[in-house]
Coordinates of C-alpha atoms in Angstrom, one line a residue:
M16 CA 157.4 18.7 188.7
A17 CA 155.4 17.9 185.4
E18 CA 152.5 19.8 184.2
V19 CA 149.4 18.4 182.7
I20 CA 148.0 20.9 180.0
T21 CA 144.6 20.3 179.0
M22 CA 142.2 21.0 175.8
P23 CA 141.1 24.4 176.5
R24 CA 137.5 26.0 176.2
L25 CA 138.3 28.4 173.7
S26 CA 134.5 29.4 173.0
D27 CA 131.6 28.8 175.2
T28 CA 130.2 26.5 172.5
M29 CA 133.4 24.4 172.0
T30 CA 132.8 20.8 173.3
E31 CA 135.8 19.5 171.7
G32 CA 139.2 20.8 169.8
K33 CA 141.7 19.8 166.6
V34 CA 145.6 20.4 166.8
A35 CA 145.6 22.2 163.3
K36 CA 149.4 22.1 163.9
W37 CA 152.1 22.0 166.7
H38 CA 154.3 24.4 166.9
K39 CA 156.7 21.9 169.6
K40 CA 158.1 18.6 169.6
V41 CA 158.4 16.1 172.2
G42 CA 161.8 17.2 173.8
D43 CA 161.8 20.9 172.6
K44 CA 162.5 23.2 175.7
I45 CA 159.5 25.5 175.9
K46 CA 159.7 29.1 177.2
E47 CA 156.6 31.3 179.0
G48 CA 154.7 32.5 176.0
D49 CA 155.8 30.3 173.3
I50 CA 153.0 28.8 171.0
L51 CA 152.4 25.5 171.4
A52 CA 149.9 24.6 169.0
E53 CA 147.1 25.8 166.8
I54 CA 143.5 24.9 167.9
E55 CA 140.6 24.6 165.5
T56 CA 137.8 25.5 167.6
D57 CA 134.0 25.4 166.6
K58 CA 134.5 29.0 165.7
A59 CA 138.1 29.6 164.3
V60 CA 141.9 28.6 164.5
Q61 CA 143.8 30.2 167.3
D62 CA 147.2 29.6 168.7
F63 CA 147.5 28.3 171.9
E64 CA 150.8 29.6 173.9
S65 CA 152.2 27.7 177.2
E66 CA 151.9 29.4 180.4
I67 CA 154.9 27.5 181.9
E68 CA 158.3 26.5 181.4
G69 CA 160.2 23.5 180.8
T70 CA 160.8 20.5 178.7
L71 CA 157.7 19.2 176.1
L72 CA 157.4 15.6 177.7
Y73 CA 154.6 14.4 176.3
V74 CA 151.7 15.0 173.4
G75 CA 148.5 13.9 174.3
V76 CA 146.4 14.7 171.0
E77 CA 148.3 13.9 167.6
E78 CA 148.4 16.8 164.8
G79 CA 145.0 16.4 162.9
A80 CA 143.4 15.0 165.5
A81 CA 140.3 15.8 168.1
A82 CA 140.0 15.7 171.6
A83 CA 137.5 16.8 174.0
V84 CA 137.6 19.7 176.1
D85 CA 139.8 19.1 179.3
S86 CA 141.2 16.3 177.8
V87 CA 145.3 15.5 178.1
L88 CA 146.8 17.9 175.6
A89 CA 150.4 18.4 176.7
I90 CA 152.6 17.8 179.5
I91 CA 155.4 19.7 180.5
G92 CA 158.1 19.4 182.8
N93 CA 162.0 18.6 183.7
E94 CA 163.9 16.8 180.9
G95 CA 164.0 12.7 182.0
E96 CA 161.2 13.1 183.9
D97 CA 158.7 10.1 184.8
I98 CA 155.7 11.0 183.8
S99 CA 154.4 7.5 183.2
G100 CA 151.9 8.0 186.3
L101 CA 150.0 10.9 184.3
T102 CA 149.6 9.5 181.5
G103 CA 148.7 6.1 182.4
G104 CA 152.2 4.6 181.4
A105 CA 151.6 5.4 178.0
A106 CA 155.5 6.4 176.7
A107 CA 155.9 9.9 174.9
P108 CA 155.5 10.0 171.2
S109 CA 158.8 11.0 169.3
A110 CA 158.3 13.2 166.5
G111 CA 159.0 10.1 164.0
S112 CA 156.7 7.8 165.7
E113 CA 154.1 10.9 164.7
E114 CA 155.6 11.1 161.3
K115 CA 155.1 7.7 160.8
K116 CA 151.7 7.3 162.0
S117 CA 150.6 10.2 159.9
E118 CA 152.1 8.7 157.1
E119 CA 150.4 5.3 157.3
Q120 CA 146.9 7.4 158.1
P121 CA 145.8 8.1 154.3
K122 CA 147.0 4.5 153.1
T123 CA 144.5 2.8 155.6
E124 CA 141.8 5.5 155.3
A125 CA 141.9 5.8 151.1
A126 CA 141.0 2.0 150.1
E127 CA 140.9 3.2 147.0
P128 CA 142.4 5.7 144.3
V129 CA 140.7 9.6 144.9
A130 CA 141.6 12.3 142.2
A131 CA 140.4 14.4 145.3
A132 CA 143.3 13.8 147.5
E133 CA 146.1 14.2 144.6
V134 CA 147.1 17.3 145.8
P135 CA 150.6 18.4 143.8
A136 CA 153.1 19.7 145.6
G137 CA 153.2 23.7 146.7
V138 CA 149.4 23.7 146.1
E139 CA 147.3 24.6 149.1
V140 CA 143.0 23.8 149.2
I141 CA 141.4 27.0 150.9
T142 CA 137.8 25.2 152.2
M143 CA 134.6 27.3 153.3
P144 CA 135.5 28.5 157.0
R145 CA 132.7 28.1 159.7
L146 CA 132.6 31.7 160.8
S147 CA 130.0 31.6 163.6
D148 CA 129.1 28.6 165.5
T149 CA 125.7 28.4 163.7
M150 CA 126.7 28.5 160.2
T151 CA 126.6 25.8 157.6
E152 CA 127.5 27.4 154.7
G153 CA 128.5 30.3 153.0
K154 CA 127.5 32.6 149.9
V155 CA 130.6 34.0 148.0
A156 CA 129.2 37.9 147.8
K157 CA 132.4 38.7 145.7
W158 CA 135.6 37.8 144.4
H159 CA 138.3 40.1 144.7
K160 CA 141.0 37.7 142.9
N161 CA 140.3 36.4 139.8
V162 CA 142.2 33.2 138.4
G163 CA 145.3 33.8 137.5
D164 CA 146.3 36.4 139.9
T165 CA 149.0 36.4 142.3
V166 CA 148.5 36.2 145.7
K167 CA 150.3 37.2 148.6
E168 CA 149.9 36.7 152.3
G169 CA 147.2 39.2 153.8
D170 CA 145.4 39.8 150.1
L171 CA 142.0 40.2 150.1
L172 CA 140.5 36.8 148.2
A173 CA 137.0 37.2 149.0
E174 CA 133.7 38.5 151.0
I175 CA 132.2 35.6 152.7
E176 CA 128.2 36.2 153.6
T177 CA 127.5 34.3 156.7
D178 CA 124.2 33.7 158.6
K179 CA 125.4 36.7 160.4
A180 CA 127.3 39.4 158.3
V181 CA 129.2 39.6 155.3
Q182 CA 133.1 39.5 156.1
D183 CA 136.2 39.9 154.3
F184 CA 138.3 36.8 153.7
E185 CA 142.1 37.3 153.6
S186 CA 145.0 35.0 151.9
E187 CA 147.6 32.9 154.8
F188 CA 149.5 31.7 151.4
N189 CA 151.7 33.2 148.6
G190 CA 151.1 31.9 144.8
V191 CA 148.7 32.0 142.2
L192 CA 144.8 31.6 142.7
L193 CA 144.3 28.6 140.1
K194 CA 141.0 27.8 141.0
Q195 CA 137.5 29.4 142.5
G196 CA 135.9 26.3 144.0
V197 CA 132.3 28.6 144.4
E198 CA 130.9 31.0 141.7
E199 CA 130.2 34.5 142.6
G200 CA 127.0 34.6 144.2
G201 CA 127.0 30.7 144.8
A202 CA 127.1 29.1 148.2
A203 CA 128.8 26.4 149.6
P204 CA 129.1 24.2 152.3
V205 CA 131.4 24.8 155.3
D206 CA 134.9 22.8 154.6
S207 CA 133.9 22.5 151.0
V208 CA 136.6 23.8 148.3
L209 CA 136.6 27.9 148.4
A210 CA 139.9 28.2 146.8
I211 CA 142.9 26.7 145.4
I212 CA 146.5 28.6 145.4
G213 CA 149.8 27.4 144.3
P214 CA 152.5 27.6 141.5
A215 CA 151.4 29.4 138.3
G216 CA 150.7 26.6 135.6
T217 CA 150.1 23.9 138.2
D218 CA 147.1 21.3 137.1
V219 CA 144.5 21.3 139.7
S220 CA 141.4 20.2 137.6
S221 CA 141.2 16.8 139.8
V222 CA 141.7 19.0 143.0
G223 CA 138.3 19.2 144.9
A224 CA 136.7 17.7 141.9
P225 CA 134.1 15.9 144.6
K226 CA 133.1 18.7 146.0
A227 CA 131.9 21.0 142.9
A228 CA 128.5 20.3 143.4
A229 CA 126.9 21.7 146.7
V230 CA 125.3 18.4 147.4
S231 CA 127.7 15.9 147.5
T232 CA 128.1 12.6 146.1
E233 CA 131.5 11.2 146.7
K234 CA 131.8 8.0 148.7
P235 CA 133.2 8.4 152.4
A236 CA 136.7 6.9 151.3
E237 CA 136.8 10.0 149.4
Q238 CA 135.4 12.9 151.7
K239 CA 137.9 11.1 154.4
A240 CA 141.3 11.6 151.8
E241 CA 140.2 15.1 151.0
A242 CA 139.8 15.7 154.2
K243 CA 143.0 15.0 155.1
T244 CA 144.5 17.2 152.6
E245 CA 142.6 20.0 153.4
E246 CA 143.8 19.9 156.8
K247 CA 147.0 21.8 155.4
A248 CA 145.1 25.0 155.0
A249 CA 143.9 27.3 158.2
P250 CA 141.9 30.3 156.3
A251 CA 141.6 33.7 158.8
V252 CA 139.4 36.2 158.5
S253 CA 140.6 39.2 158.6
S254 CA 139.2 42.9 157.4
S255 CA 140.8 44.8 160.7
S256 CA 144.5 45.3 161.6
S257 CA 143.2 43.9 165.2
D258 CA 143.0 40.7 163.1
R259 CA 146.6 40.3 162.3
V260 CA 148.0 41.4 165.3
A261 CA 149.8 38.6 167.2
I262 CA 148.0 38.4 170.7
S263 CA 147.1 34.3 172.8
P264 CA 143.9 33.4 173.5
L265 CA 144.1 33.9 176.7
A266 CA 145.2 37.7 176.5
K267 CA 142.7 38.1 173.7
K268 CA 140.0 37.4 175.8
M269 CA 141.7 39.6 178.9
A270 CA 141.4 42.2 176.7
Q271 CA 137.8 41.4 174.7
D272 CA 136.4 41.3 178.4
K273 CA 138.1 44.5 179.6
G274 CA 137.0 46.6 175.8
V275 CA 140.8 47.0 175.5
D276 CA 142.5 47.7 171.9
I277 CA 144.7 45.5 171.2
N278 CA 145.8 47.9 168.6
S279 CA 147.0 49.8 171.6
V280 CA 149.3 47.3 173.4
Q281 CA 152.6 46.5 173.4
G282 CA 153.5 43.1 173.0
S283 CA 156.3 41.7 175.4
G284 CA 156.1 37.9 174.2
E285 CA 158.0 35.7 171.5
N286 CA 158.3 38.5 168.1
G287 CA 156.4 41.0 170.2
R288 CA 152.9 38.8 170.7
I289 CA 150.6 40.1 173.6
V290 CA 150.5 37.7 176.2
K291 CA 148.4 37.7 179.7
K292 CA 150.8 40.4 181.5
D293 CA 150.6 42.8 178.7
I294 CA 146.9 43.4 179.3
E295 CA 146.8 43.0 182.7
N296 CA 149.5 45.7 183.0
Y297 CA 147.9 48.0 180.1
Q298 CA 147.1 52.1 181.1
P299 CA 144.7 52.7 178.3
A300 CA 145.0 56.6 177.4
A301 CA 142.1 58.8 176.8
K302 CA 140.6 59.3 173.5
P303 CA 137.8 61.1 172.1
A304 CA 134.9 59.0 171.4
A305 CA 131.9 60.0 169.2
S306 CA 128.6 60.4 170.2
A307 CA 127.2 59.3 166.9
P308 CA 124.0 57.1 167.2
A309 CA 125.1 53.3 166.8
A310 CA 121.9 52.3 164.8
S311 CA 121.8 54.3 161.8
A312 CA 123.2 53.0 158.9
A313 CA 121.9 53.5 154.9
P314 CA 120.0 51.6 153.4
V315 CA 119.8 49.1 151.0
A316 CA 119.6 50.7 147.3
V317 CA 116.6 49.4 145.6
N318 CA 115.8 49.9 142.0
F319 CA 112.5 51.9 141.4
V320 CA 110.8 51.6 138.2
Q321 CA 107.2 53.1 137.8
G322 CA 104.6 50.1 137.2
E323 CA 106.9 48.0 137.7
D324 CA 107.9 45.2 140.0
T325 CA 111.4 44.4 141.0
E326 CA 112.9 41.7 142.7
T327 CA 115.7 41.4 145.3
P328 CA 116.7 38.6 146.3
N329 CA 117.6 37.5 150.2
S330 CA 120.8 38.0 151.4
Q331 CA 121.9 35.1 154.1
V332 CA 122.0 38.0 156.7
R333 CA 118.5 38.7 155.6
N334 CA 117.3 35.1 155.7
I335 CA 119.1 34.5 159.5
I336 CA 117.3 38.1 160.6
A337 CA 113.7 36.3 159.4
K338 CA 114.2 32.8 160.9
R339 CA 115.1 33.6 164.4
L340 CA 113.0 36.8 165.0
S341 CA 110.0 34.4 163.8
E342 CA 111.9 31.9 166.2
S343 CA 111.9 34.5 169.0
K344 CA 108.4 35.9 168.1
F345 CA 106.7 32.6 168.3
S346 CA 108.4 30.7 171.3
A347 CA 109.1 33.3 173.8
P348 CA 106.0 34.7 175.1
H349 CA 106.8 38.5 174.8
Y350 CA 105.2 41.0 176.9
Y351 CA 106.1 45.0 177.1
L352 CA 106.2 47.4 179.7
M353 CA 106.8 51.2 179.1
V354 CA 107.8 54.0 181.1
E355 CA 108.3 58.1 180.5
I356 CA 111.9 59.1 181.9
N357 CA 112.2 62.7 182.6
M358 CA 115.7 63.3 180.6
D359 CA 116.5 67.0 182.1
K360 CA 119.3 66.2 184.7
A361 CA 120.9 63.3 182.3
I362 CA 121.6 66.1 179.3
E363 CA 123.5 68.4 182.4
A364 CA 125.3 65.6 183.1
R365 CA 125.7 64.5 179.8
K366 CA 126.8 68.3 178.9
E367 CA 129.3 68.5 182.1
I368 CA 130.8 65.2 181.1
N369 CA 131.4 66.2 177.3
S370 CA 133.1 69.6 179.0
L371 CA 136.3 67.9 180.1
P372 CA 139.0 67.4 177.6
D373 CA 138.9 64.9 174.7
T374 CA 135.6 63.3 176.1
K375 CA 132.3 63.0 174.2
I376 CA 129.7 60.6 174.8
S377 CA 126.0 60.2 173.5
F378 CA 122.6 59.2 175.5
N379 CA 122.9 56.0 174.1
D380 CA 126.1 55.6 175.7
M381 CA 124.5 56.9 179.1
I382 CA 121.5 54.8 178.7
I383 CA 123.9 51.5 178.3
K384 CA 126.0 52.2 181.1
A385 CA 122.5 52.7 183.6
T386 CA 121.5 49.6 181.9
A387 CA 124.2 47.1 182.7
I388 CA 124.1 48.8 186.6
A389 CA 120.3 48.0 186.5
L390 CA 120.7 44.2 185.5
R391 CA 123.4 44.2 188.2
K392 CA 120.8 44.5 190.7
H393 CA 118.2 42.5 189.3
P394 CA 120.2 39.2 187.7
Q395 CA 116.6 37.4 186.7
V396 CA 116.4 39.9 183.6
N397 CA 119.9 39.1 183.1
S398 CA 118.7 35.3 182.4
S399 CA 117.9 32.8 179.8
W400 CA 115.6 30.0 179.3
A401 CA 116.8 26.8 179.1
G402 CA 113.6 24.3 178.5
D403 CA 113.9 22.4 181.9
K404 CA 116.0 25.4 183.7
I405 CA 116.6 29.1 183.4
I406 CA 120.5 30.1 183.4
H407 CA 121.4 33.2 185.3
R408 CA 124.3 34.7 183.3
G409 CA 127.5 35.8 185.5
N410 CA 128.6 38.5 183.0
I411 CA 126.6 41.3 182.2
N412 CA 126.9 41.3 178.0
I413 CA 124.9 43.7 176.3
G414 CA 124.0 43.9 172.8
V415 CA 123.8 46.8 170.7
A416 CA 121.7 46.5 167.7
V417 CA 123.4 48.4 164.7
A418 CA 121.5 48.4 160.9
I419 CA 123.7 47.6 158.1
P420 CA 122.4 48.2 154.7
D421 CA 121.5 44.3 154.8
G422 CA 119.9 44.0 158.2
L423 CA 120.6 44.1 161.3
V424 CA 123.4 42.9 163.8
V425 CA 124.0 43.0 167.4
P426 CA 128.0 43.5 168.3
V427 CA 128.0 42.6 171.9
L428 CA 129.9 44.8 175.2
K429 CA 131.5 42.2 177.1
N430 CA 131.1 43.1 180.9
T431 CA 129.5 46.3 180.3
D432 CA 128.8 46.5 183.5
Q433 CA 132.7 47.0 184.2
M434 CA 133.0 50.1 181.7
T435 CA 133.2 53.6 181.8
Y436 CA 131.1 56.1 179.6
T437 CA 134.0 56.4 177.2
Q438 CA 135.2 52.8 177.1
I439 CA 131.4 51.8 176.4
S440 CA 131.4 55.1 173.7
A441 CA 134.3 54.0 171.6
S442 CA 133.5 50.3 172.0
V443 CA 130.2 51.0 170.6
K444 CA 131.5 53.3 168.1
D445 CA 134.4 51.4 166.7
M446 CA 131.8 48.6 166.3
A447 CA 128.9 50.1 164.8
S448 CA 131.6 51.6 162.3
R449 CA 133.2 48.0 161.1
A450 CA 129.7 46.2 161.3
K451 CA 128.8 48.7 158.2
S452 CA 132.3 47.8 156.4
K453 CA 131.3 44.1 157.4
G454 CA 134.6 44.2 159.4
L455 CA 133.0 42.6 162.4
K456 CA 134.3 39.0 163.4
A457 CA 131.4 36.3 164.8
N458 CA 132.8 36.2 168.4
E459 CA 132.0 40.0 168.6
M460 CA 128.7 39.2 167.7
E461 CA 128.2 36.1 170.4
G462 CA 127.5 36.1 174.4
S463 CA 125.0 39.1 174.6
T464 CA 123.0 38.7 177.9
F465 CA 120.7 41.3 177.1
S466 CA 120.1 43.9 173.9
I467 CA 119.4 47.5 173.2
S468 CA 117.6 48.8 170.4
N469 CA 117.4 52.9 170.0
L470 CA 115.7 54.3 167.0
G471 CA 115.3 57.5 169.1
M472 CA 117.9 59.1 166.1
F473 CA 115.0 58.8 163.7
G474 CA 112.6 60.6 165.7
I475 CA 110.6 57.3 167.1
E476 CA 109.1 58.4 170.3
T477 CA 107.8 54.7 171.2
F478 CA 108.4 51.4 169.8
T479 CA 108.9 47.3 170.9
S480 CA 111.5 45.1 169.8
I481 CA 111.5 41.6 169.1
I482 CA 113.7 39.4 171.7
N483 CA 117.3 38.4 170.6
Q484 CA 117.2 35.0 172.0
P485 CA 118.5 33.4 174.4
N486 CA 118.5 36.9 175.8
S487 CA 115.5 37.1 177.9
A488 CA 114.5 40.6 177.4
I489 CA 115.6 43.6 174.7
L490 CA 114.9 47.8 175.8
S491 CA 113.9 49.5 173.2
V492 CA 114.9 53.1 173.6
G493 CA 112.7 56.2 171.8
A494 CA 113.8 59.5 170.7
I495 CA 113.8 62.6 173.2
I496 CA 111.1 64.7 173.2
E497 CA 110.8 68.7 174.2
K498 CA 107.2 68.8 175.9
P499 CA 104.5 70.4 178.7
I500 CA 105.7 68.3 181.8
V501 CA 103.9 68.6 185.1
K502 CA 106.7 69.9 187.7
D503 CA 106.1 70.1 191.9
G504 CA 102.1 71.1 190.7
Q505 CA 103.2 73.7 187.7
I506 CA 103.4 72.7 184.0
V507 CA 106.7 73.6 182.7
V508 CA 109.2 72.4 179.7
G509 CA 110.5 69.4 179.6
N510 CA 112.3 66.6 178.0
T511 CA 111.4 63.0 178.5
M512 CA 112.1 59.9 176.7
K513 CA 109.9 56.2 176.2
L514 CA 111.8 53.3 176.9
S515 CA 109.7 50.0 176.4
L516 CA 111.0 46.8 177.7
A517 CA 110.0 43.5 175.9
C518 CA 110.2 40.4 178.4
D519 CA 110.3 36.2 178.1
H520 CA 107.8 35.5 180.4
R521 CA 109.1 32.1 180.8
V522 CA 111.7 33.9 182.7
V523 CA 110.7 37.5 183.8
D524 CA 107.4 38.0 185.4
G525 CA 105.6 41.5 185.5
A526 CA 106.7 42.5 188.4
T527 CA 110.5 41.8 187.7
G528 CA 110.4 43.7 184.8
A529 CA 109.0 46.6 186.3
Q530 CA 111.0 46.8 189.5
F531 CA 113.9 46.8 186.7
L532 CA 112.5 49.7 184.7
Q533 CA 111.9 51.5 188.2
T534 CA 115.9 51.2 188.5
L535 CA 117.0 52.0 185.6
R536 CA 114.2 55.3 185.6
T537 CA 116.3 56.4 188.5
Y538 CA 120.4 55.6 187.2
L539 CA 118.5 57.9 184.2
E540 CA 116.6 60.8 186.2
S541 CA 119.5 61.3 188.8
P542 CA 123.0 60.2 186.9
L543 CA 124.8 60.3 190.4
A544 CA 122.8 57.5 191.5
L545 CA 125.2 55.4 189.5
L546 CA 128.0 56.2 191.7
L547 CA 126.5 54.9 194.9

């Protein structure tokens, strides 16, 4: 029986998807795990694989076209099966008719000749990618290839500075770098020409000319024609080997949710591709995890000249931090709750855990785990303000503030409450390391429901943080201090740590925040309570 495949929702902000490329044609045989198409979302281009077997009977969205999430993308069934009832009587388009439509489309759209639409054979136009859901323009922090250089697939072209981080940008094509559409240090809108790659000596002076300026003055017909050519390029961002791993979108999401390192998974799909069952059956091997603090990083280098003022231009990251924290501070009514924790038993528990083979966790890992379990009991703190309603988040995704030379990023641990100490430790170490080397991907910094900032490693005893919206609270963690405390009526030496909880009063009332901190205190002062 024929199965209808709908346009998948591949990100939490996605409302429609664009078919960048079909890998199968009507009439082709489909196996489970085969790549059907490349779907362009509001964040990236992702491979979309089939979960059923049969024959591709119908293509609901043409290559290059977009459709709403949950609309009909394709129909797979038995060869010759009648699917008129599923398509409303529409005939399945043939490969020939699709090619004909794609050939006729530019003729109707480009009513007048446009130089930018004339792309020589073998030439690939690479556009400024949208690397986050809020990105509107990108800045070229550094070019790694110059015009005339030979470029191979996987070579690093440039470092792109977004509104969240600086990310390495690699080429998907072989050839010679014929043109740089954006100067080093310059910015350009998303989808404008970033670079052109092709055979050596090819004249590309007219390609992308209308988009050379930051403010476009081209005519609508020119925009459509140029966009048609740019669709050929689907740039990918990568700075770590995990970006090059062949994995289906569903398997990738499952891996993120479970905290699985996809580099350690053996794929059973086509050409070693990782599919759903590989993640389901994956058994992680125990590996050491660092207890290094997550929020340490080298400060930005500033040239100091005695008696002379100097200036440092703001980066995109710094600008967006300023914008968002200002919006949060002045739009969300902050209030603060503080509590002091006796960490004696937590110190003993950590020492005992770290005595196990190949195990090393930090106090920060313990705080993250305890916070996640406490959020389970206080779901109101794991909620967001949405104007006329409050959204109670179904997953507990904790964002961990990490300092980088250019500012601050908040990578997210998905489903933190389901992670073990060692998984938390390994994930925090990995993401903190990649954050400092510009290796974090945009989707690894999205979807947090609660945030933690730890300045204890700098000797800061107590501080307050600004809420990372759309979260409704953020926990500030101070240093563990050895000092005299009263215990059983006697003054003894103890180890204490101060926590500060910043809450959005629109979502979290004072009593709710206080009850959350009481639960968190119980888990940290009696670590065995986490097992109950």
